Tab-separated table of C-alpha atoms in Angstrom:
chain	number	residue	atom	x	y	z
A	1	MET	CA	0.000	0.000	0.000
A	2	HIS	CA	3.003	2.311	0.073
A	3	ILE	CA	2.800	4.559	-2.931
A	4	MET	CA	6.360	5.330	-3.975
A	5	GLU	CA	7.761	8.837	-3.600
A	6	GLY	CA	6.690	11.078	-6.464
A	7	PHE	CA	4.177	8.571	-7.835
A	8	LEU	CA	1.114	10.673	-7.084
A	9	PRO	CA	0.492	13.889	-9.028
A	10	PRO	CA	0.820	17.007	-6.814
A	11	PHE	CA	-2.946	17.580	-6.748
A	12	TRP	CA	-3.663	14.139	-5.283
A	13	ALA	CA	-0.662	14.286	-2.969
A	14	ALA	CA	-2.088	17.490	-1.465
A	15	PHE	CA	-5.664	16.180	-1.505
A	16	TRP	CA	-4.905	13.160	0.703
A	17	TYR	CA	-2.774	15.257	3.048
A	18	LEU	CA	-5.714	17.604	3.564
A	19	LEU	CA	-8.033	14.732	4.373
A	20	CYS	CA	-5.567	13.420	6.973
A	21	ILE	CA	-5.200	16.682	8.886
A	22	PRO	CA	-8.427	16.417	10.937
A	23	PHE	CA	-7.537	12.868	11.961
A	24	TRP	CA	-4.055	13.903	13.046
A	25	ILE	CA	-5.417	16.740	15.177
A	26	TRP	CA	-8.228	14.642	16.614
A	27	GLY	CA	-5.883	11.708	17.236
A	28	ALA	CA	-3.267	13.846	18.965
A	29	MET	CA	-5.951	15.346	21.205
A	30	GLN	CA	-7.324	11.920	22.076
A	31	ALA	CA	-3.861	10.534	22.785
A	32	LYS	CA	-3.140	13.484	25.068
A	33	LYS	CA	-6.384	12.820	26.898
A	34	VAL	CA	-5.472	9.164	27.403
A	35	PHE	CA	-2.031	10.139	28.740
A	36	ARG	CA	-3.588	12.604	31.175
A	37	GLU	CA	-6.647	10.704	32.348
A	38	HIS	CA	-5.662	7.069	31.908
A	39	PRO	CA	-1.893	6.717	32.220
A	40	GLU	CA	-2.457	3.005	32.897
A	41	GLN	CA	-3.514	2.623	29.246
A	42	LYS	CA	-0.237	4.007	27.901
A	43	LEU	CA	1.571	0.680	27.800
A	44	VAL	CA	-1.268	-1.013	25.917
A	45	MET	CA	-1.310	1.886	23.461
A	46	ALA	CA	2.426	1.493	22.891
A	47	VAL	CA	1.944	-2.242	22.355
A	48	SER	CA	-0.833	-1.560	19.824
A	49	GLY	CA	1.580	0.733	18.009
A	50	ALA	CA	4.244	-1.963	18.223
A	51	PHE	CA	1.989	-4.320	16.279
A	52	ILE	CA	1.788	-1.743	13.490
A	53	PHE	CA	5.595	-1.447	13.603
A	54	VAL	CA	6.215	-5.179	13.360
A	55	LEU	CA	3.487	-6.187	10.955
A	56	SER	CA	4.045	-3.394	8.457
A	57	SER	CA	7.720	-4.372	8.207
A	58	LEU	CA	7.029	-7.986	7.262
A	59	LYS	CA	6.761	-8.656	3.559
A	60	LEU	CA	4.937	-11.930	3.385
A	61	PRO	CA	4.498	-14.278	0.438
A	62	SER	CA	1.012	-14.717	-0.954
A	63	VAL	CA	-0.733	-17.277	-3.150
A	64	THR	CA	-0.575	-14.913	-6.139
A	65	GLY	CA	3.211	-15.248	-6.308
A	66	SER	CA	3.904	-11.761	-5.025
A	67	SER	CA	4.633	-10.441	-1.559
A	68	SER	CA	2.917	-7.814	0.486
A	69	HIS	CA	2.831	-6.650	4.064
A	70	PRO	CA	0.062	-6.554	6.655
A	71	THR	CA	-0.872	-3.290	8.360
A	72	GLY	CA	-1.317	-4.227	12.020
A	73	THR	CA	-3.803	-1.426	12.619
A	74	GLY	CA	-6.814	-3.513	13.663
A	75	LEU	CA	-5.843	-3.905	17.321
A	76	SER	CA	-5.259	-0.228	17.909
A	77	ALA	CA	-8.422	0.699	15.997
A	78	MET	CA	-10.513	-1.511	18.253
A	79	LEU	CA	-8.935	-0.458	21.510
A	80	PHE	CA	-8.194	3.223	20.936
A	81	GLY	CA	-10.316	4.182	17.931
A	82	PHE	CA	-9.251	5.247	14.474
A	83	ALA	CA	-8.038	8.756	15.326
A	84	ILE	CA	-5.258	7.590	17.655
A	85	THR	CA	-4.495	4.791	15.201
A	86	SER	CA	-3.958	7.351	12.441
A	87	VAL	CA	-1.258	8.995	14.566
A	88	LEU	CA	0.410	5.652	15.347
A	89	ALA	CA	0.348	4.661	11.672
A	90	THR	CA	1.817	8.027	10.703
A	91	ILE	CA	4.827	7.454	12.963
A	92	VAL	CA	5.496	4.129	11.232
A	93	LEU	CA	4.971	5.542	7.736
A	94	VAL	CA	7.294	8.499	8.376
A	95	PHE	CA	9.982	6.101	9.628
A	96	GLN	CA	9.597	4.017	6.470
A	97	ALA	CA	9.483	7.021	4.140
A	98	LEU	CA	12.593	8.701	5.555
A	99	LEU	CA	14.804	5.750	6.470
A	100	LEU	CA	13.694	2.986	4.141
A	101	ALA	CA	12.680	4.892	0.985
A	102	HIS	CA	9.414	3.013	1.361
A	103	GLY	CA	6.503	5.227	0.499
A	104	GLY	CA	7.410	8.884	0.495
A	105	ILE	CA	6.861	12.334	1.889
A	106	THR	CA	4.809	13.451	-1.125
A	107	THR	CA	2.698	10.280	-0.859
A	108	LEU	CA	2.523	10.240	2.947
A	109	GLY	CA	-0.971	11.751	3.022
A	110	ALA	CA	-2.324	9.041	0.731
A	111	ASP	CA	-0.544	6.277	2.637
A	112	VAL	CA	-1.763	7.562	6.013
A	113	PHE	CA	-5.277	7.882	4.655
A	114	SER	CA	-5.398	4.266	3.467
A	115	MET	CA	-3.483	2.561	6.270
A	116	GLY	CA	-4.077	4.949	9.165
A	117	VAL	CA	-7.566	6.273	8.507
A	118	VAL	CA	-9.871	4.173	6.302
A	119	GLY	CA	-8.483	0.753	7.282
A	120	PRO	CA	-8.877	1.526	11.002
A	121	ILE	CA	-12.329	3.103	10.456
A	122	VAL	CA	-13.491	-0.074	8.726
A	123	GLY	CA	-11.964	-2.209	11.492
A	124	TYR	CA	-13.496	-0.056	14.214
A	125	TYR	CA	-17.045	0.012	12.859
A	126	MET	CA	-17.059	-3.637	11.838
A	127	PHE	CA	-15.953	-4.419	15.356
A	128	LYS	CA	-18.777	-2.332	16.856
A	129	LEU	CA	-21.273	-3.898	14.464
A	130	MET	CA	-20.185	-7.430	15.315
A	131	ARG	CA	-20.386	-6.691	19.029
A	132	LYS	CA	-23.941	-5.469	18.520
A	133	GLY	CA	-24.603	-8.739	16.740
A	134	GLY	CA	-23.419	-10.562	19.844
A	135	ILE	CA	-20.243	-12.041	18.376
A	136	ALA	CA	-17.622	-13.035	20.957
A	137	LEU	CA	-14.713	-10.663	21.576
A	138	PRO	CA	-11.676	-12.602	20.364
A	139	LEU	CA	-13.435	-13.476	17.096
A	140	THR	CA	-14.429	-9.871	16.451
A	141	ALA	CA	-10.750	-8.986	16.914
A	142	PHE	CA	-9.836	-11.412	14.143
A	143	MET	CA	-12.439	-9.961	11.780
A	144	ALA	CA	-11.588	-6.340	12.569
A	145	ALA	CA	-7.898	-6.960	11.896
A	146	VAL	CA	-8.573	-8.768	8.615
A	147	LEU	CA	-10.943	-6.085	7.363
A	148	ALA	CA	-8.736	-3.151	8.421
A	149	ASP	CA	-5.859	-4.736	6.508
A	150	TRP	CA	-7.851	-5.543	3.396
A	151	ALA	CA	-9.699	-2.213	3.268
A	152	THR	CA	-6.334	-0.400	3.338
A	153	TYR	CA	-5.293	-2.029	0.085
A	154	LEU	CA	-8.647	-1.353	-1.561
A	155	VAL	CA	-8.223	2.324	-0.697
A	156	THR	CA	-4.726	2.336	-2.197
A	157	SER	CA	-6.197	0.834	-5.368
A	158	LEU	CA	-8.851	3.539	-5.429
A	159	GLN	CA	-6.290	6.280	-4.807
A	160	LEU	CA	-4.166	5.077	-7.704
A	161	ALA	CA	-7.222	4.710	-9.950
A	162	LEU	CA	-8.327	8.263	-9.170
A	163	ALA	CA	-4.871	9.624	-9.961
A	164	PHE	CA	-4.398	7.458	-13.068
A	165	PRO	CA	-7.882	6.736	-14.434
A	166	GLY	CA	-6.681	6.405	-18.037
A	167	GLY	CA	-10.151	7.209	-19.377
A	168	ASN	CA	-12.120	4.727	-17.301
A	169	LEU	CA	-12.081	4.902	-13.520
A	170	VAL	CA	-13.701	1.500	-12.958
A	171	GLN	CA	-11.274	-0.223	-15.269
A	172	ALA	CA	-8.356	1.574	-13.628
A	173	PHE	CA	-9.574	0.444	-10.212
A	174	GLU	CA	-9.697	-3.128	-11.502
A	175	VAL	CA	-6.108	-2.831	-12.719
A	176	PHE	CA	-4.805	-1.612	-9.356
A	177	ALA	CA	-7.046	-3.858	-7.271
A	178	GLY	CA	-5.715	-6.670	-9.443
A	179	VAL	CA	-2.274	-5.936	-8.029
A	180	PHE	CA	-3.342	-5.678	-4.399
A	181	ALA	CA	-6.704	-7.237	-3.564
A	182	ILE	CA	-6.144	-10.987	-4.009
A	183	THR	CA	-2.536	-10.907	-2.820
A	184	GLN	CA	-3.735	-9.332	0.389
A	185	VAL	CA	-6.419	-11.907	1.280
A	186	PRO	CA	-4.230	-14.623	2.862
A	187	ILE	CA	-1.958	-11.978	4.386
A	188	ALA	CA	-4.914	-10.277	6.046
A	189	ILE	CA	-6.138	-13.624	7.380
A	190	GLY	CA	-2.685	-14.411	8.789
A	191	GLU	CA	-2.622	-11.012	10.454
A	192	GLY	CA	-6.118	-11.635	11.826
A	193	ILE	CA	-4.967	-14.868	13.480
A	194	LEU	CA	-2.051	-13.085	15.180
A	195	ILE	CA	-4.239	-10.247	16.435
A	196	TRP	CA	-6.823	-12.770	17.607
A	197	MET	CA	-4.130	-14.537	19.672
A	198	PHE	CA	-2.907	-11.359	21.267
A	199	PHE	CA	-6.399	-10.077	21.952
A	200	ASP	CA	-7.348	-13.386	23.544
A	201	PHE	CA	-4.313	-13.042	25.806
A	202	LEU	CA	-5.005	-9.389	26.603
A	203	LEU	CA	-8.594	-10.211	27.497
A	204	LYS	CA	-7.293	-12.643	30.109
A	205	SER	CA	-4.532	-10.480	31.502
A	206	ARG	CA	-6.431	-7.175	31.553
A	207	PRO	CA	-10.159	-7.895	31.327
A	208	LYS	CA	-11.147	-4.644	33.049
A	209	LEU	CA	-8.869	-2.448	30.968
A	210	VAL	CA	-10.083	-4.022	27.726
A	211	LYS	CA	-13.740	-3.560	28.669
A	212	GLN	CA	-13.041	0.022	29.668
A	213	LEU	CA	-11.279	0.718	26.370
A	214	LEU	CA	-14.080	-0.866	24.395
A	215	GLY	CA	-16.692	1.112	26.282
A	216	GLU	CA	-18.240	-2.145	27.452
A	217	ALA	CA	-17.414	-1.736	31.128
A	218	ASP	CA	-20.989	-2.517	32.225
A	219	ALA	CA	-21.171	-5.703	30.226
A	220	GLY	CA	-18.178	-7.024	32.163
A	221	LYS	CA	-20.221	-9.289	34.394
A	222	THR	CA	-22.027	-11.180	31.662
A	223	ALA	CA	-19.435	-11.408	28.907
A	224	GLY	CA	-17.125	-14.185	30.006
A	225	GLY	CA	-14.381	-16.062	28.102
B	1	MET	CA	-9.228	-26.164	24.843
B	2	LYS	CA	-6.184	-25.166	26.797
B	3	ASP	CA	-4.699	-21.837	25.771
B	4	ARG	CA	-1.363	-23.309	24.897
B	5	TYR	CA	-2.915	-25.750	22.408
B	6	LYS	CA	-5.159	-23.058	21.006
B	7	TYR	CA	-2.198	-20.749	20.433
B	8	ALA	CA	-0.033	-23.549	19.035
B	9	LEU	CA	-2.755	-24.356	16.529
B	10	ALA	CA	-3.020	-20.687	15.563
B	11	ILE	CA	0.739	-20.508	14.974
B	12	VAL	CA	0.702	-23.655	12.835
B	13	LEU	CA	-2.149	-22.187	10.798
B	14	MET	CA	-0.235	-18.928	10.303
B	15	VAL	CA	2.913	-20.711	9.196
B	16	ALA	CA	0.824	-22.797	6.782
B	17	ILE	CA	-0.763	-19.692	5.244
B	18	PHE	CA	2.656	-18.277	4.457
B	19	ALA	CA	4.242	-21.580	3.412
B	20	ILE	CA	1.516	-22.638	0.972
B	21	PRO	CA	2.478	-19.990	-1.645
B	22	PHE	CA	5.910	-21.584	-2.032
B	23	ILE	CA	4.336	-24.991	-2.564
B	24	ILE	CA	1.702	-23.985	-5.102
B	25	SER	CA	3.952	-21.644	-7.092
B	26	PRO	CA	7.564	-22.683	-6.523
B	27	ASN	CA	8.843	-20.621	-9.443
B	28	ALA	CA	7.170	-17.331	-8.567
B	29	LYS	CA	9.417	-14.373	-7.787
B	30	PHE	CA	7.346	-13.048	-4.870
B	31	GLY	CA	8.101	-9.459	-5.783
B	32	GLY	CA	6.592	-6.694	-3.691
B	33	ALA	CA	3.026	-5.625	-4.459
B	34	ASP	CA	4.030	-2.003	-3.774
B	35	VAL	CA	6.565	-2.161	-6.612
B	36	ALA	CA	3.999	-3.868	-8.854
B	37	GLY	CA	1.655	-0.977	-8.053
B	38	SER	CA	4.172	1.534	-9.387
B	39	ALA	CA	4.674	-0.611	-12.484
B	40	ALA	CA	0.904	-0.593	-13.017
B	41	ILE	CA	0.959	3.226	-12.839
B	42	GLN	CA	3.447	3.339	-15.663
B	43	GLU	CA	1.276	1.005	-17.705
B	44	GLN	CA	-1.816	3.095	-17.033
B	45	GLN	CA	-0.052	6.318	-17.915
B	46	PRO	CA	3.277	5.719	-19.672
B	47	ASP	CA	4.039	9.444	-19.982
B	48	TYR	CA	3.790	10.047	-16.216
B	49	GLN	CA	6.832	11.877	-14.920
B	50	ARG	CA	7.837	10.991	-11.395
B	51	TRP	CA	8.272	14.382	-9.762
B	52	ALA	CA	9.997	13.512	-6.495
B	53	LEU	CA	12.590	10.987	-5.409
B	54	PRO	CA	13.293	9.680	-1.901
B	55	LEU	CA	15.506	12.082	0.038
B	56	TRP	CA	17.695	9.173	1.017
B	57	GLN	CA	17.872	5.645	-0.293
B	58	PRO	CA	19.579	3.203	2.075
B	59	PRO	CA	22.035	0.696	0.579
B	60	PRO	CA	20.426	-2.797	0.394
B	61	GLU	CA	22.256	-4.082	3.451
B	62	THR	CA	21.273	-1.054	5.501
B	63	GLU	CA	17.716	-1.356	4.268
B	64	SER	CA	17.357	-4.944	5.449
B	65	MET	CA	18.976	-3.937	8.749
B	66	LEU	CA	16.490	-1.116	9.222
B	67	PHE	CA	13.548	-3.376	8.383
B	68	ALA	CA	14.831	-5.895	10.919
B	69	LEU	CA	15.288	-3.092	13.431
B	70	GLN	CA	11.732	-1.913	12.878
B	71	ALA	CA	10.414	-5.433	13.489
B	72	ALA	CA	12.741	-5.942	16.462
B	73	LEU	CA	11.627	-2.741	18.180
B	74	GLY	CA	7.990	-3.716	17.834
B	75	ALA	CA	8.482	-7.370	18.746
B	76	GLY	CA	10.708	-6.384	21.677
B	77	LEU	CA	7.994	-4.235	23.185
B	78	ILE	CA	5.313	-6.879	22.587
B	79	GLY	CA	7.523	-9.545	24.204
B	80	TYR	CA	8.203	-7.269	27.161
B	81	PHE	CA	4.485	-6.698	27.617
B	82	ILE	CA	3.576	-10.390	27.439
B	83	GLY	CA	6.280	-11.289	29.977
B	84	HIS	CA	5.180	-8.427	32.217
B	85	GLU	CA	1.556	-9.572	32.085
B	86	LYS	CA	2.362	-13.235	32.681
B	87	ALA	CA	4.377	-12.360	35.768
B	88	ARG	CA	1.598	-10.061	36.977
B	89	MET	CA	-1.057	-12.758	36.535
B	90	GLU	CA	1.150	-15.293	38.306
B	91	HIS	CA	1.685	-12.856	41.165
B	92	MET	CA	-2.044	-12.217	41.506
B	93	ARG	CA	-2.840	-15.913	41.409
B	94	LYS	CA	-0.359	-16.546	44.217
B	95	LYS	CA	-1.814	-13.743	46.295
B	96	GLU	CA	-5.261	-15.312	46.028
B	97	ASP	CA	-4.053	-18.736	47.225
């Protein structure tokens, strides 16, 4: 999902930056609030960010014969919401743009918007929806992680199609989704399994904190393992 | 099911997901999708002029080191947290006894 430096026309580079700004501001404000009011959540937030660090550095083989990397944003999106996740993802993407020549500064807005904003939004709302549907917590974590990962790559495909429609936007989307969408399916599922494992563990080690973060503190008595 | 079996099964499943590609397409190059994306741009619009280049491009060895470092920093923190939590749970269990 990293769009290489200089591979988005200036208009689109600026466009995606602009869309990211509210999420950066909102995320920074939320993170500050967590630090001030719930310092006990800091470590879990750092660990959620650590998953983004690790997973986005792993280029994994896929059934299509190409490699791609997971995003790791699902856990943070569930626990801390998509605004804070956008800030965490930005830290990772800046590191990769400056030190690894992976992605770029001109394409940072687009990359943050796909990996840090839309992916986490999809993960977050799917998670909420599944909880409303009564699906058990560790399983919703799996689904949220898979969908956040996959949605990120669909957004990248859309971003590239918008910038390079070549006369037909739908066809262009098919071209770019052809590169990303299938390759990402097994990778997203693998990521989902890892996040499921960690969430299952976290639910046992910090049941109260997890419920508090999920805004389900009152349901704590009924929702067991 | 005991946690340790559940987690072991999950790990086996994960390894299988990432091993299967090598079995079904042993001759594939497994190039990066991000690079393929840029190639697709040039096919969509061959006259597109790349207007910015990375400020710094690490040499290949440094690049793999930095990727490993990125993973190590993240995994280090996750490992620290899991150890911390296991010890905490053990401590609380002992206090209850």
